[in-house]
Amino acid sequence: LEMYGDQQGKAGEKCGDINFGLDYDFPTQTLRLKMIQGRDLAARDLNGLSDPYVRITLLPDKKHRLETKIKRRTLNPRWNETFYFEGFPINKLQARVLHLHVYDYDRFSRDDSIGELHLPLCQVDFTAKPQFWRKLQPAIKEKLGDLLVSLSYFPSNNTLTIGMLKARNLKAKDINGKSDPYVKVWLMFGEKRVEKKKTPVYKCNLNPTFNQTFEFDVPWEQIRDCSLDISVMDFDTIGRNELIGRLMLGSRTSSGPEETNQWAQMVAKPRQAVTVWQRLKSGD
């Protein structure tokens, strides 16, 4: 639990504060969490605001998660919602860590993290029914690896070309401490998957060189409406192939500012390859 004791975010990065209350009902062994409000949350949208909601988990269990409602266009949301965790004897509860992660809801791309906090429940005096104001910290990002991607567009023949050059420091998914990676690319128009391409599988390799180029037929007038959904997968002979990390490249739908920027440079410089190391994101 020490790692949660005094979390330091990046110096100077202010994420905002959240206000919540905890109450434990001993007879029914139920933890009550009241998510009250947020204050001075970090803006994640171009309009200088956010659409915040809170995702709640009791670590180490990540499967069961609860979420508040989304509050639109505000940096000072009032949630006033109560959540119940039933059937938790106090000794079991004290081994858990309350994880509150505030996100900015995005309709067209992945929700952006605003900030998070971890509260080890062994530090809480439940008889006092405490209320807290706590500072959010920048989210600790899991490193999944990087992908070197080149993008180019040829207006004369409506060809969108993506090069999967290589990957580095991919996250190991197999028992042997390696992965068997391959890359899958979908051409998307909005939510609709149009065409799929994929590279061969590279066995036991966390730094594969793919050197694969894929071409898609996209008319110039539609170049701003499409996107490329890229998944680096770990191939498994038995069982399902597992996702290592994802990227979304596009002008309207992307997985982050670096991805949007690479697409914008491709549109601004037709017939030239724009090559960037992109950090892989998790799929959730």
Short mmCIF file of C-alpha atoms in Angstrom, two decimals:
data_model
loop_
_atom_site.label_atom_id
_atom_site.label_comp_id
_atom_site.label_asym_id
_atom_site.label_seq_id
_atom_site.Cartn_x
_atom_site.Cartn_y
_atom_site.Cartn_z
CA LEU A 1 0.00 0.00 0.00
CA GLU A 2 3.00 2.32 0.34
CA MET A 3 2.82 3.18 -3.35
CA TYR A 4 -0.51 4.90 -2.71
CA GLY A 5 0.54 6.72 0.43
CA ASP A 6 1.77 9.97 -1.05
CA GLN A 7 1.24 10.12 -4.76
CA GLN A 8 3.20 12.79 -6.54
CA GLY A 9 1.92 13.95 -9.92
CA LYS A 10 3.96 15.82 -12.48
CA ALA A 11 5.11 19.10 -10.95
CA GLY A 12 2.73 21.91 -11.69
CA GLU A 13 0.07 19.75 -13.34
CA LYS A 14 -3.19 20.64 -11.59
CA CYS A 15 -6.01 18.18 -12.11
CA GLY A 16 -8.51 19.59 -9.58
CA ASP A 17 -10.08 18.30 -6.34
CA ILE A 18 -12.96 15.98 -5.52
CA ASN A 19 -15.25 15.82 -2.55
CA PHE A 20 -16.63 12.49 -1.32
CA GLY A 21 -17.88 10.85 1.86
CA LEU A 22 -17.52 7.34 3.30
CA ASP A 23 -19.79 5.56 5.72
CA TYR A 24 -19.71 1.91 6.83
CA ASP A 25 -22.80 0.14 8.10
CA PHE A 26 -21.44 -2.52 10.48
CA PRO A 27 -24.63 -4.66 10.85
CA THR A 28 -25.10 -5.10 7.07
CA GLN A 29 -21.35 -4.95 6.25
CA THR A 30 -22.01 -2.31 3.59
CA LEU A 31 -19.70 0.51 2.52
CA ARG A 32 -21.52 3.63 1.36
CA LEU A 33 -19.61 6.03 -0.88
CA LYS A 34 -21.12 9.43 -1.61
CA MET A 35 -19.57 11.17 -4.63
CA ILE A 36 -20.42 14.79 -3.91
CA GLN A 37 -18.65 17.20 -6.25
CA GLY A 38 -15.53 18.24 -8.13
CA ARG A 39 -13.75 21.60 -8.05
CA ASP A 40 -11.40 23.29 -10.55
CA LEU A 41 -11.09 20.15 -12.68
CA ALA A 42 -8.62 20.26 -15.57
CA ALA A 43 -10.17 21.22 -18.93
CA ARG A 44 -9.83 18.49 -21.56
CA ASP A 45 -12.03 19.88 -24.35
CA LEU A 46 -11.31 22.60 -26.92
CA ASN A 47 -14.03 24.79 -25.36
CA GLY A 48 -11.98 25.04 -22.14
CA LEU A 49 -14.38 22.76 -20.27
CA SER A 50 -14.83 19.04 -19.59
CA ASP A 51 -17.72 16.54 -19.38
CA PRO A 52 -16.61 14.82 -16.18
CA TYR A 53 -17.67 11.55 -14.61
CA VAL A 54 -16.04 9.34 -11.94
CA ARG A 55 -15.12 5.68 -12.36
CA ILE A 56 -15.01 3.87 -8.99
CA THR A 57 -13.19 0.63 -8.15
CA LEU A 58 -12.06 -1.13 -4.97
CA LEU A 59 -8.59 -2.34 -5.89
CA PRO A 60 -7.21 -4.92 -6.49
CA ASP A 61 -10.58 -5.85 -8.08
CA LYS A 62 -10.71 -3.98 -11.40
CA LYS A 63 -13.57 -5.98 -12.90
CA HIS A 64 -16.39 -4.50 -10.83
CA ARG A 65 -16.50 -0.81 -11.49
CA LEU A 66 -19.17 1.78 -10.95
CA GLU A 67 -19.59 5.15 -12.64
CA THR A 68 -21.30 8.42 -11.82
CA LYS A 69 -23.45 10.25 -14.34
CA ILE A 70 -21.67 12.55 -16.82
CA LYS A 71 -21.96 16.25 -16.04
CA ARG A 72 -21.83 18.29 -19.23
CA ARG A 73 -19.55 21.27 -19.90
CA THR A 74 -18.35 22.00 -16.37
CA LEU A 75 -15.14 22.07 -14.32
CA ASN A 76 -17.12 22.15 -11.03
CA PRO A 77 -19.52 19.20 -11.31
CA ARG A 78 -22.04 18.27 -8.62
CA TRP A 79 -22.76 14.55 -8.73
CA ASN A 80 -24.43 13.91 -5.34
CA GLU A 81 -24.67 10.17 -6.02
CA THR A 82 -24.41 7.31 -3.51
CA PHE A 83 -22.82 3.93 -4.26
CA TYR A 84 -23.09 0.77 -2.14
CA PHE A 85 -20.52 -2.00 -1.73
CA GLU A 86 -22.39 -4.80 0.03
CA GLY A 87 -21.12 -7.88 1.85
CA PHE A 88 -17.72 -6.50 2.85
CA PRO A 89 -16.60 -7.53 6.36
CA ILE A 90 -14.48 -4.72 7.81
CA ASN A 91 -11.24 -6.78 7.75
CA LYS A 92 -11.75 -7.53 4.03
CA LEU A 93 -12.54 -3.87 3.33
CA GLN A 94 -9.37 -2.69 5.07
CA ALA A 95 -7.31 -4.68 2.56
CA ARG A 96 -8.86 -2.69 -0.33
CA VAL A 97 -7.85 0.60 -1.93
CA LEU A 98 -10.57 2.97 -3.10
CA HIS A 99 -9.66 4.16 -6.61
CA LEU A 100 -11.52 7.22 -7.93
CA HIS A 101 -10.65 8.11 -11.53
CA VAL A 102 -12.22 11.22 -13.07
CA TYR A 103 -12.61 11.12 -16.85
CA ASP A 104 -13.78 13.59 -19.47
CA TYR A 105 -16.45 11.92 -21.61
CA ASP A 106 -15.81 12.11 -25.36
CA ARG A 107 -18.44 11.07 -27.84
CA PHE A 108 -16.09 10.44 -30.76
CA SER A 109 -12.87 9.17 -29.19
CA ARG A 110 -11.49 7.62 -26.01
CA ASP A 111 -12.45 9.39 -22.81
CA ASP A 112 -9.56 11.49 -21.51
CA SER A 113 -8.25 11.08 -17.98
CA ILE A 114 -8.60 14.22 -15.83
CA GLY A 115 -6.98 12.71 -12.74
CA GLU A 116 -7.22 9.98 -10.13
CA LEU A 117 -6.70 9.24 -6.47
CA HIS A 118 -6.06 6.14 -4.38
CA LEU A 119 -7.24 5.92 -0.77
CA PRO A 120 -6.15 2.80 1.19
CA LEU A 121 -9.25 1.99 3.29
CA CYS A 122 -7.07 0.80 6.19
CA GLN A 123 -6.36 4.54 6.77
CA VAL A 124 -10.04 5.45 7.18
CA ASP A 125 -11.83 5.73 10.54
CA PHE A 126 -15.30 4.58 9.49
CA THR A 127 -16.90 5.38 12.87
CA ALA A 128 -16.34 9.09 12.09
CA LYS A 129 -18.30 8.92 8.77
CA PRO A 130 -15.60 11.06 7.18
CA GLN A 131 -15.90 13.45 4.27
CA PHE A 132 -12.87 14.30 2.17
CA TRP A 133 -11.60 16.94 -0.22
CA ARG A 134 -8.73 15.32 -2.06
CA LYS A 135 -6.43 16.52 -4.84
CA LEU A 136 -6.48 14.49 -8.03
CA GLN A 137 -3.14 13.32 -9.42
CA PRO A 138 -2.29 12.80 -13.10
CA ALA A 139 -3.08 9.19 -14.00
CA ILE A 140 -0.23 6.70 -13.82
CA LYS A 141 -0.02 5.44 -17.38
CA GLU A 142 0.74 1.82 -18.08
CA LYS A 143 3.48 1.52 -20.70
CA LEU A 144 2.36 -0.72 -23.55
CA GLY A 145 5.05 0.15 -26.11
CA ASP A 146 5.42 2.38 -29.17
CA LEU A 147 4.69 1.94 -32.86
CA LEU A 148 6.53 3.71 -35.68
CA VAL A 149 3.84 4.66 -38.20
CA SER A 150 4.11 6.48 -41.52
CA LEU A 151 1.10 8.11 -43.20
CA SER A 152 0.81 9.55 -46.70
CA TYR A 153 -2.00 10.54 -49.03
CA PHE A 154 -1.93 10.72 -52.82
CA PRO A 155 -4.87 12.85 -54.09
CA SER A 156 -4.20 11.96 -57.77
CA ASN A 157 -5.29 8.34 -57.22
CA ASN A 158 -7.19 8.67 -53.90
CA THR A 159 -4.70 6.46 -52.05
CA LEU A 160 -4.27 6.60 -48.28
CA THR A 161 -1.06 4.72 -47.41
CA ILE A 162 -0.07 3.60 -43.93
CA GLY A 163 3.30 2.06 -43.16
CA MET A 164 3.73 -0.18 -40.12
CA LEU A 165 7.48 0.16 -39.73
CA LYS A 166 8.39 -1.23 -36.33
CA ALA A 167 7.44 -1.43 -32.66
CA ARG A 168 9.55 -1.07 -29.52
CA ASN A 169 9.17 -2.09 -25.87
CA LEU A 170 5.91 -3.95 -26.42
CA LYS A 171 4.27 -5.25 -23.27
CA ALA A 172 4.89 -8.97 -22.72
CA LYS A 173 1.67 -11.02 -22.73
CA ASP A 174 3.02 -14.57 -22.65
CA ILE A 175 4.37 -16.71 -19.78
CA ASN A 176 7.86 -16.66 -21.39
CA GLY A 177 8.01 -12.87 -20.90
CA LYS A 178 7.53 -12.24 -24.62
CA SER A 179 4.71 -11.59 -27.07
CA ASP A 180 3.96 -12.80 -30.61
CA PRO A 181 2.88 -9.48 -32.10
CA TYR A 182 1.08 -8.58 -35.29
CA VAL A 183 -0.73 -5.38 -36.31
CA LYS A 184 -4.34 -5.16 -37.47
CA VAL A 185 -5.63 -1.99 -39.21
CA TRP A 186 -9.27 -1.11 -39.89
CA LEU A 187 -10.30 1.73 -42.18
CA MET A 188 -13.25 3.39 -40.40
CA PHE A 189 -15.91 5.85 -41.53
CA GLY A 190 -17.44 7.07 -38.28
CA GLU A 191 -18.28 3.93 -36.29
CA LYS A 192 -18.39 1.75 -39.42
CA ARG A 193 -15.55 -0.67 -40.20
CA VAL A 194 -14.90 -0.65 -43.95
CA GLU A 195 -11.72 -2.60 -44.72
CA LYS A 196 -9.16 -4.62 -42.72
CA LYS A 197 -5.44 -5.32 -43.27
CA LYS A 198 -2.91 -7.11 -41.08
CA THR A 199 0.80 -7.88 -40.84
CA PRO A 200 2.31 -11.35 -40.35
CA VAL A 201 2.94 -12.56 -36.78
CA TYR A 202 6.44 -12.03 -35.34
CA LYS A 203 7.22 -14.80 -32.83
CA CYS A 204 8.73 -14.03 -29.39
CA ASN A 205 9.57 -10.43 -30.20
CA LEU A 206 8.91 -7.24 -28.19
CA ASN A 207 10.75 -5.05 -30.74
CA PRO A 208 9.54 -6.34 -34.12
CA THR A 209 10.35 -4.73 -37.49
CA PHE A 210 7.20 -5.06 -39.61
CA ASN A 211 8.06 -2.91 -42.66
CA GLN A 212 4.55 -3.42 -44.05
CA THR A 213 2.66 -0.89 -46.19
CA PHE A 214 -1.10 -0.92 -46.64
CA GLU A 215 -3.13 1.11 -49.15
CA PHE A 216 -6.75 2.18 -48.83
CA ASP A 217 -8.89 3.86 -51.46
CA VAL A 218 -10.24 7.12 -49.95
CA PRO A 219 -11.50 10.05 -52.08
CA TRP A 220 -10.00 13.44 -51.12
CA GLU A 221 -13.37 14.88 -50.05
CA GLN A 222 -13.74 12.03 -47.50
CA ILE A 223 -10.22 12.19 -46.01
CA ARG A 224 -11.45 14.14 -42.96
CA ASP A 225 -14.32 11.72 -42.31
CA CYS A 226 -12.29 8.53 -42.09
CA SER A 227 -9.87 7.17 -39.51
CA LEU A 228 -7.52 4.22 -39.05
CA ASP A 229 -8.06 1.97 -36.03
CA ILE A 230 -4.75 0.22 -35.32
CA SER A 231 -4.43 -2.70 -32.88
CA VAL A 232 -1.16 -4.36 -31.92
CA MET A 233 -2.17 -7.91 -31.00
CA ASP A 234 -0.45 -10.86 -29.32
CA PHE A 235 -1.10 -14.02 -31.35
CA ASP A 236 -2.10 -17.11 -29.37
CA THR A 237 -2.33 -20.60 -30.86
CA ILE A 238 -4.68 -21.65 -28.05
CA GLY A 239 -7.34 -19.20 -26.92
CA ARG A 240 -8.08 -15.68 -28.10
CA ASN A 241 -5.49 -13.26 -29.42
CA GLU A 242 -4.89 -10.53 -26.85
CA LEU A 243 -4.72 -6.79 -27.39
CA ILE A 244 -1.33 -5.26 -26.48
CA GLY A 245 -2.27 -1.66 -27.36
CA ARG A 246 -4.25 0.54 -29.72
CA LEU A 247 -4.06 3.76 -31.72
CA MET A 248 -6.69 5.70 -33.61
CA LEU A 249 -5.44 8.03 -36.35
CA GLY A 250 -7.84 10.55 -37.84
CA SER A 251 -8.81 14.20 -37.88
CA ARG A 252 -12.16 13.88 -36.05
CA THR A 253 -11.66 10.58 -34.29
CA SER A 254 -8.26 9.91 -32.77
CA SER A 255 -6.74 8.50 -29.59
CA GLY A 256 -4.89 11.72 -28.68
CA PRO A 257 -3.32 15.01 -29.83
CA GLU A 258 -0.17 13.41 -31.32
CA GLU A 259 -2.35 11.14 -33.46
CA THR A 260 -4.52 14.07 -34.64
CA ASN A 261 -1.39 16.06 -35.43
CA GLN A 262 0.13 13.30 -37.57
CA TRP A 263 -3.10 13.06 -39.59
CA ALA A 264 -3.25 16.87 -40.01
CA GLN A 265 0.35 16.91 -41.29
CA MET A 266 -0.49 14.17 -43.80
CA VAL A 267 -3.46 16.20 -45.11
CA ALA A 268 -1.33 19.39 -45.25
CA LYS A 269 1.53 17.69 -47.14
CA PRO A 270 0.09 15.38 -49.78
CA ARG A 271 2.45 12.84 -51.41
CA GLN A 272 4.87 13.09 -48.45
CA ALA A 273 5.29 10.42 -45.78
CA VAL A 274 4.78 11.71 -42.21
CA THR A 275 6.53 9.27 -39.86
CA VAL A 276 5.98 9.38 -36.07
CA TRP A 277 6.63 7.12 -33.06
CA GLN A 278 3.17 6.81 -31.48
CA ARG A 279 2.63 5.57 -27.92
CA LEU A 280 0.15 2.70 -27.70
CA LYS A 281 -2.98 3.20 -25.59
CA SER A 282 -5.03 0.65 -23.68
CA GLY A 283 -8.22 -0.55 -25.31
CA ASP A 284 -10.68 0.29 -22.50
#
